[in-house]
Amino acid sequence: MGARTNTYLKVWLGSAKTLADVSEQVISVEIKDEDRGTDIATVTLGDQAHVNASAIQEGTEVRIEMGWENEHALLFIGVIRKVEATASSSGATTSQLTFTAYDLSVRMQVQPVTTGAKHVGTLEDVLKAIVGRQKVPLPIGQITVGATRTWTEGDPLLQGTRTDWELIQDLAGTYRARAFVEVNSEPKDSKEDLTAGGVARFYFLSEESILAQKPWGTMHYCRGSGPLIEFKFTRIGPGAAASATVVTMDQKKGDVVSQSGLPHAPDAPSALSSNSVEGLKSAMGSGKADAASAAIDHANAQPDRPATTRPVVTMPGKPSDPANAANDITRDQTRLLGLFGRGQAVGTVQLRAKGSVEIVGLANDASGNWYLKRVVHVFEKAAPQGTTQNTFRSQFEVTR
């Protein structure tokens, strides 16, 4: 990652071919990148002459590119769904307009094309059919799934009253995946799309495939320096994904069938590295360093370690479907240890939800790869008096 220069921000309204640049009027931008559901962008513009309040309407497309002059990316393409105007004649308050936009998955959050639709085929077939039947179909970025079932005419997948996006999210929950729309560029894209920074695409990725990807980078926790401004984490054993046993009835034989998932892995012994010991002795003195080492030895000797607090559940009476039972006993791979973290870093466009980041410099069991559950990119323009500079920060929530 190169040295950062000045901040970079572009906000366009309209489709890719008819764009109106409103970047100069921007006061602040917040993009919430979620691992489940829909990304949201909130943009505040100065509107002294009230032109924007008349020109910006719900249904308008918006594109947001953010970052630094030497490192920026198209982070958001969406549709405006809410507009709020504030008029003021006070010298202390400038008339403003704030709009909220949702990513293009919002177009699937209306009533189904055919209420009570029935879907047949593999999970990939169903997903492609749902996305392809939209009024403005999204290109498919990638679909990766593990073992799933195939629906037939005699036993179809029933949509009921769920919207297309609700059905897709339900499938993602059942088959341990993440369904989302994200802007990316691919080598096969047209020159026009590559120049524009990419295309919004639909993705359905299994947890396993997401966690198998290489972390986007490493952030070192070193108080007072580096891109990681602050970070705190909490260990909550009962908050870890449960080790489950599913009890069903074999419909052919009438036997009770029990399937169990993998047990929780035992805790690795805690220890202070030699560097940590020497560092503690230098900072705290030998007595306190020895006391810290003794406390760790005491924790290692306890019968109740963190792993013993992680939940173990039995789910009786589940539907007698082997594929569904297999999914029910598969733990959420993004929160096996019950660790939850929240931090803030100097703005980084590579930091995106549905990926992972390596954080080092923490306690032994917390240093390593963390799953990015949410990332919020925040841009704020400098005050008119010029007393501050434009700022770009990335706030994030992670699990492990």
Coordinates of C-alpha atoms in Angstrom, one line a residue:
M1 CA 0.0 0.0 0.0
G2 CA 1.6 3.2 -1.1
A3 CA 1.9 6.5 0.8
R4 CA -1.5 8.2 0.9
T5 CA -1.8 11.7 -0.6
N6 CA -4.9 13.9 -0.7
T7 CA -8.4 12.4 -0.4
Y8 CA -10.4 11.6 -3.5
L9 CA -14.2 11.7 -3.9
K10 CA -16.5 11.6 -6.8
V11 CA -20.3 11.4 -6.6
W12 CA -22.3 11.1 -9.8
L13 CA -26.0 11.0 -10.3
G14 CA -27.7 9.2 -13.2
S15 CA -26.9 6.1 -15.3
A16 CA -23.4 5.3 -16.5
K17 CA -24.0 7.1 -19.8
T18 CA -25.7 10.3 -18.4
L19 CA -23.9 11.3 -15.3
A20 CA -24.2 14.5 -13.3
D21 CA -21.1 15.3 -11.1
V22 CA -22.1 16.7 -7.7
S23 CA -18.8 16.1 -6.0
E24 CA -18.0 19.7 -5.3
Q25 CA -21.2 20.1 -3.3
V26 CA -20.6 17.1 -1.0
I27 CA -20.3 17.7 2.7
S28 CA -20.1 14.1 3.8
V29 CA -20.5 10.6 2.6
E30 CA -21.1 7.4 4.6
I31 CA -21.1 3.9 2.9
K32 CA -22.2 1.0 5.0
D33 CA -20.9 -2.3 3.5
E34 CA -22.8 -5.2 5.1
D35 CA -22.0 -8.9 5.0
R36 CA -25.7 -9.8 4.9
G37 CA -28.3 -7.8 3.1
T38 CA -28.1 -4.5 1.3
D39 CA -25.3 -1.8 1.4
I40 CA -26.5 1.8 2.1
A41 CA -24.9 5.1 1.2
T42 CA -25.8 8.4 2.8
V43 CA -24.7 11.6 1.1
T44 CA -25.1 15.2 2.4
L45 CA -24.8 18.0 -0.1
G46 CA -24.7 21.8 0.4
D47 CA -27.9 23.2 -1.2
Q48 CA -27.8 27.0 -0.6
A49 CA -29.9 27.7 -3.8
H50 CA -32.2 24.7 -3.2
V51 CA -31.4 23.4 -6.7
N52 CA -30.6 19.9 -5.4
A53 CA -33.9 19.6 -3.5
S54 CA -35.7 20.1 -6.8
A55 CA -33.4 18.0 -9.0
I56 CA -32.6 14.9 -6.9
Q57 CA -35.5 12.5 -6.7
E58 CA -36.1 9.0 -5.4
G59 CA -35.3 6.4 -8.1
T60 CA -32.2 8.2 -9.3
E61 CA -29.0 6.1 -9.6
V62 CA -25.9 7.2 -7.7
R63 CA -22.3 6.2 -8.1
I64 CA -19.6 6.9 -5.5
E65 CA -15.9 6.7 -5.9
M66 CA -13.8 7.2 -2.9
G67 CA -10.2 7.0 -1.5
W68 CA -7.0 8.8 -2.0
E69 CA -5.6 10.4 -5.2
N70 CA -3.2 7.6 -5.6
E71 CA -5.5 4.8 -4.4
H72 CA -9.3 5.1 -5.1
A73 CA -12.1 2.8 -6.2
L74 CA -15.7 2.8 -7.3
L75 CA -17.3 1.6 -4.0
F76 CA -21.0 2.0 -4.6
I77 CA -23.7 1.9 -7.3
G78 CA -27.2 2.2 -6.0
V79 CA -30.6 3.8 -6.2
I80 CA -31.9 6.8 -4.1
R81 CA -34.8 5.8 -1.9
K82 CA -35.0 8.8 0.6
V83 CA -34.4 12.5 0.2
E84 CA -34.3 15.0 3.1
A85 CA -33.9 18.7 2.6
T86 CA -33.0 21.2 5.3
A87 CA -33.6 24.9 4.5
S88 CA -32.1 27.6 6.7
S89 CA -31.5 31.3 6.6
S90 CA -29.2 31.2 9.6
G91 CA -25.6 32.1 9.1
A92 CA -24.6 29.2 11.3
T93 CA -26.4 26.6 9.3
T94 CA -26.1 26.0 5.6
S95 CA -29.1 24.7 3.7
Q96 CA -28.4 21.0 2.9
L97 CA -29.9 18.0 1.2
T98 CA -29.3 14.5 2.4
F99 CA -30.2 11.4 0.4
T100 CA -30.0 7.7 1.2
A101 CA -29.3 5.2 -1.5
Y102 CA -29.4 1.4 -1.4
D103 CA -27.3 -0.9 -3.6
L104 CA -29.0 -2.5 -6.7
S105 CA -30.3 -5.4 -4.7
V106 CA -33.1 -3.0 -3.7
R107 CA -34.7 -3.8 -7.1
M108 CA -35.3 -7.3 -5.9
Q109 CA -36.9 -6.1 -2.7
V110 CA -40.4 -5.6 -4.2
Q111 CA -43.2 -8.2 -4.4
P112 CA -42.2 -11.3 -6.4
V113 CA -42.7 -11.2 -10.2
T114 CA -45.2 -14.1 -9.7
T115 CA -46.5 -14.4 -6.1
G116 CA -46.4 -18.0 -5.0
A117 CA -43.8 -18.9 -7.7
K118 CA -42.3 -22.4 -7.7
H119 CA -38.6 -22.9 -8.5
V120 CA -37.0 -26.1 -9.8
G121 CA -33.4 -27.1 -10.4
T122 CA -30.2 -26.8 -8.5
L123 CA -29.5 -23.9 -6.1
E124 CA -27.4 -22.3 -8.8
D125 CA -30.2 -22.7 -11.4
V126 CA -32.7 -21.1 -9.0
L127 CA -30.5 -18.2 -8.2
K128 CA -29.7 -17.4 -11.8
A129 CA -33.4 -17.7 -12.7
I130 CA -34.4 -15.2 -9.9
V131 CA -31.7 -12.7 -10.8
G132 CA -32.3 -13.0 -14.5
R133 CA -36.1 -12.3 -14.3
Q134 CA -35.6 -8.8 -12.9
K135 CA -36.7 -5.8 -15.0
V136 CA -33.0 -4.8 -15.0
P137 CA -31.1 -8.1 -14.5
L138 CA -27.8 -7.9 -12.7
P139 CA -24.8 -9.7 -14.1
I140 CA -23.7 -12.7 -12.1
G141 CA -20.3 -12.2 -10.5
Q142 CA -19.8 -15.6 -8.9
I143 CA -21.9 -18.4 -7.3
T144 CA -20.1 -20.9 -5.2
V145 CA -22.1 -23.4 -3.1
G146 CA -21.4 -26.6 -1.2
A147 CA -23.6 -29.6 -1.1
T148 CA -27.2 -28.6 -1.7
R149 CA -30.4 -30.3 -2.9
T150 CA -32.1 -30.2 -6.3
W151 CA -35.8 -29.1 -6.4
T152 CA -38.1 -31.0 -8.8
E153 CA -41.6 -30.4 -10.3
G154 CA -43.0 -32.8 -7.7
D155 CA -41.1 -31.1 -4.9
P156 CA -40.4 -27.5 -5.9
L157 CA -38.9 -24.6 -3.9
L158 CA -42.0 -22.5 -2.9
Q159 CA -41.5 -18.7 -2.8
G160 CA -44.7 -18.0 -1.0
T161 CA -45.1 -14.3 -0.2
R162 CA -41.3 -13.6 0.1
T163 CA -39.8 -11.0 -2.2
D164 CA -37.0 -12.2 -4.4
W165 CA -34.3 -10.8 -2.1
E166 CA -35.9 -12.3 1.0
L167 CA -35.9 -15.7 -0.7
I168 CA -32.3 -15.3 -1.7
Q169 CA -31.3 -14.3 1.8
D170 CA -33.2 -17.3 3.2
L171 CA -31.3 -19.6 0.9
A172 CA -28.0 -18.0 1.9
G173 CA -28.8 -18.6 5.6
T174 CA -29.8 -22.2 5.0
Y175 CA -26.7 -23.1 2.9
R176 CA -24.2 -21.2 4.9
A177 CA -23.5 -18.5 2.4
R178 CA -23.5 -14.8 1.8
A179 CA -25.7 -13.2 -0.9
F180 CA -24.8 -9.6 -1.9
V181 CA -24.4 -7.1 -4.7
E182 CA -20.9 -5.5 -5.0
V183 CA -19.1 -3.4 -7.5
N184 CA -16.1 -5.1 -9.1
S185 CA -14.3 -5.0 -12.4
E186 CA -13.3 -8.1 -14.5
P187 CA -10.9 -8.4 -17.4
K188 CA -13.8 -9.4 -19.7
D189 CA -15.6 -6.1 -19.0
S190 CA -16.0 -3.5 -21.8
K191 CA -13.5 -0.7 -22.0
E192 CA -16.3 1.7 -20.9
D193 CA -17.0 -0.3 -17.8
L194 CA -13.4 -0.7 -16.9
T195 CA -12.9 3.1 -17.3
A196 CA -15.9 3.7 -15.1
G197 CA -14.4 1.5 -12.3
G198 CA -16.5 -1.6 -12.6
V199 CA -20.0 -3.0 -12.6
A200 CA -22.5 -4.0 -9.8
R201 CA -22.7 -7.8 -9.8
F202 CA -24.6 -10.4 -7.9
Y203 CA -22.6 -12.8 -5.7
F204 CA -23.6 -15.9 -3.7
L205 CA -20.6 -17.3 -1.9
S206 CA -20.3 -20.1 0.6
E207 CA -18.7 -19.2 3.9
E208 CA -16.0 -21.8 3.1
S209 CA -15.1 -20.1 -0.2
I210 CA -15.0 -16.6 1.4
L211 CA -12.7 -17.7 4.3
A212 CA -10.5 -19.6 1.8
Q213 CA -9.7 -16.3 0.1
K214 CA -6.4 -14.5 1.0
P215 CA -6.9 -11.7 3.5
W216 CA -6.8 -8.3 1.8
G217 CA -3.9 -7.3 4.0
T218 CA -2.4 -7.0 7.4
M219 CA -3.1 -4.3 10.0
H220 CA -0.6 -3.9 12.9
Y221 CA -2.0 -2.7 16.2
C222 CA 0.7 -0.3 17.5
R223 CA -0.8 2.4 19.6
G224 CA -0.1 5.9 18.2
S225 CA 1.1 4.8 14.8
G226 CA 0.1 2.9 11.6
P227 CA -3.1 2.8 9.7
L228 CA -5.0 1.0 12.5
I229 CA -6.2 3.9 14.6
E230 CA -8.0 1.9 17.3
F231 CA -9.3 -1.6 17.9
K232 CA -11.0 -3.4 20.7
F233 CA -12.3 -6.9 21.0
T234 CA -14.5 -9.0 23.3
R235 CA -14.5 -12.7 23.9
I236 CA -18.0 -14.1 24.5
G237 CA -17.9 -17.9 24.6
P238 CA -21.7 -18.3 24.3
G239 CA -21.6 -16.0 21.3
A240 CA -19.7 -18.6 19.3
A241 CA -21.5 -20.7 16.7
A242 CA -23.0 -23.7 18.4
S243 CA -21.9 -27.3 18.0
A244 CA -25.2 -28.9 17.0
T245 CA -26.8 -32.3 17.0
V246 CA -29.9 -32.8 14.8
V247 CA -32.4 -35.5 15.7
T248 CA -34.8 -36.6 13.0
M249 CA -36.9 -39.6 12.0
D250 CA -35.9 -41.9 9.1
Q251 CA -39.2 -41.8 7.0
K252 CA -38.5 -45.2 5.4
K253 CA -37.4 -47.2 8.4
G254 CA -39.0 -45.2 11.2
D255 CA -35.8 -45.1 13.1
V256 CA -34.6 -42.1 15.1
V257 CA -31.5 -40.7 13.4
S258 CA -29.0 -38.4 15.1
Q259 CA -26.4 -36.3 13.2
S260 CA -23.7 -34.3 15.1
G261 CA -21.5 -31.6 13.9
L262 CA -17.8 -31.2 14.8
P263 CA -17.1 -30.5 18.5
H264 CA -15.5 -27.3 19.5
A265 CA -11.7 -27.3 19.1
P266 CA -9.8 -27.3 22.4
D267 CA -8.0 -24.1 23.4
A268 CA -4.4 -23.7 22.7
P269 CA -2.4 -23.0 25.9
S270 CA -1.9 -19.3 26.5
A271 CA 1.6 -18.1 26.8
L272 CA 3.8 -15.0 26.6
S273 CA 6.4 -15.0 23.9
S274 CA 10.0 -14.3 24.9
N275 CA 9.7 -10.9 23.2
S276 CA 6.5 -10.2 25.2
V277 CA 8.2 -11.2 28.5
E278 CA 11.2 -9.0 27.8
G279 CA 9.0 -6.1 26.7
L280 CA 6.9 -6.4 29.9
K281 CA 10.0 -6.5 32.0
S282 CA 11.3 -3.4 30.3
A283 CA 8.0 -1.5 30.6
M284 CA 6.7 -2.9 33.9
G285 CA 9.6 -4.3 35.8
S286 CA 10.5 -8.0 36.4
G287 CA 8.1 -8.4 39.3
K288 CA 5.0 -7.4 37.3
A289 CA 6.1 -9.4 34.2
D290 CA 6.5 -12.5 36.4
A291 CA 3.1 -11.9 37.9
A292 CA 1.6 -11.7 34.4
S293 CA 3.2 -15.0 33.4
A294 CA 2.0 -16.6 36.6
A295 CA -1.6 -15.4 35.8
I296 CA -1.4 -17.1 32.4
D297 CA -0.2 -20.3 34.0
H298 CA -3.1 -20.2 36.5
A299 CA -5.6 -19.7 33.6
N300 CA -4.2 -22.6 31.7
A301 CA -4.7 -24.8 34.8
Q302 CA -8.4 -24.1 35.1
P303 CA -10.9 -26.8 34.1
D304 CA -13.2 -24.2 32.5
R305 CA -11.4 -22.8 29.5
P306 CA -13.1 -20.6 26.9
A307 CA -13.9 -23.6 24.7
T308 CA -16.1 -25.1 27.4
T309 CA -18.3 -22.0 27.4
R310 CA -19.1 -22.3 23.7
P311 CA -22.7 -23.5 23.1
V312 CA -23.6 -27.1 22.4
V313 CA -27.3 -27.7 21.3
T314 CA -29.6 -30.5 20.3
M315 CA -32.3 -29.7 17.7
P316 CA -35.0 -32.5 17.9
G317 CA -37.9 -32.8 15.5
K318 CA -36.2 -31.2 12.5
P319 CA -37.5 -32.1 9.0
S320 CA -36.2 -35.5 7.9
D321 CA -34.2 -34.1 5.0
P322 CA -30.5 -35.3 5.0
A323 CA -29.4 -32.2 3.1
N324 CA -31.1 -29.8 5.5
A325 CA -29.8 -31.8 8.5
A326 CA -26.2 -31.5 7.2
N327 CA -26.6 -27.7 6.9
D328 CA -28.1 -27.5 10.4
I329 CA -25.0 -29.2 12.0
T330 CA -22.5 -27.0 10.1
R331 CA -21.3 -24.2 12.3
D332 CA -21.0 -20.6 11.1
Q333 CA -17.4 -20.5 10.1
T334 CA -17.1 -16.8 10.7
R335 CA -17.6 -17.0 14.5
L336 CA -16.1 -20.2 15.8
L337 CA -14.3 -18.7 18.7
G338 CA -16.8 -16.2 20.0
L339 CA -14.5 -13.2 19.4
F340 CA -16.0 -9.9 18.3
G341 CA -14.0 -6.8 17.4
R342 CA -14.6 -3.2 16.4
G343 CA -12.0 -0.8 15.0
Q344 CA -11.2 2.2 13.0
A345 CA -8.5 2.7 10.4
V346 CA -7.2 5.3 8.1
G347 CA -9.5 5.1 5.0
T348 CA -8.7 1.9 3.0
V349 CA -10.7 1.1 -0.1
Q350 CA -9.6 -2.6 0.0
L351 CA -11.3 -3.0 3.3
R352 CA -14.7 -4.6 2.4
A353 CA -17.2 -6.7 4.2
K354 CA -17.5 -10.4 3.2
G355 CA -13.7 -10.8 3.3
S356 CA -11.0 -11.1 5.9
V357 CA -8.2 -9.1 7.3
E358 CA -5.2 -10.1 9.4
I359 CA -4.8 -8.1 12.6
V360 CA -1.5 -8.6 14.6
G361 CA -0.1 -7.2 17.7
L362 CA -3.0 -8.4 19.9
A363 CA -3.3 -11.1 22.5
N364 CA -2.1 -14.5 21.3
D365 CA -5.6 -15.9 20.7
A366 CA -6.8 -12.7 19.0
S367 CA -4.0 -12.1 16.6
G368 CA -4.7 -13.6 13.1
N369 CA -7.3 -13.5 10.5
W370 CA -10.7 -11.9 11.3
Y371 CA -13.9 -12.0 9.2
L372 CA -15.1 -8.6 8.1
K373 CA -18.8 -8.4 9.1
R374 CA -19.3 -4.7 8.4
V375 CA -17.3 -1.9 7.0
V376 CA -18.3 1.8 7.1
H377 CA -16.4 4.2 4.8
V378 CA -16.8 7.8 6.0
F379 CA -15.7 10.9 4.1
E380 CA -16.0 14.4 5.5
K381 CA -15.1 17.6 3.7
A382 CA -13.0 20.2 5.4
A383 CA -14.7 23.2 7.1
P384 CA -15.0 26.2 4.8
Q385 CA -12.6 28.1 7.0
G386 CA -9.9 25.7 6.0
T387 CA -8.9 24.9 9.5
T388 CA -9.0 21.1 8.9
Q389 CA -8.4 18.8 6.0
N390 CA -10.8 16.4 4.3
T391 CA -10.9 13.1 6.2
F392 CA -11.4 9.5 5.1
R393 CA -11.9 6.8 7.7
S394 CA -12.9 3.2 7.6
Q395 CA -14.8 1.8 10.6
F396 CA -15.2 -2.0 10.8
E397 CA -16.7 -4.9 12.8
V398 CA -15.1 -8.3 12.7
T399 CA -15.7 -11.8 14.1
R400 CA -13.5 -14.8 14.7

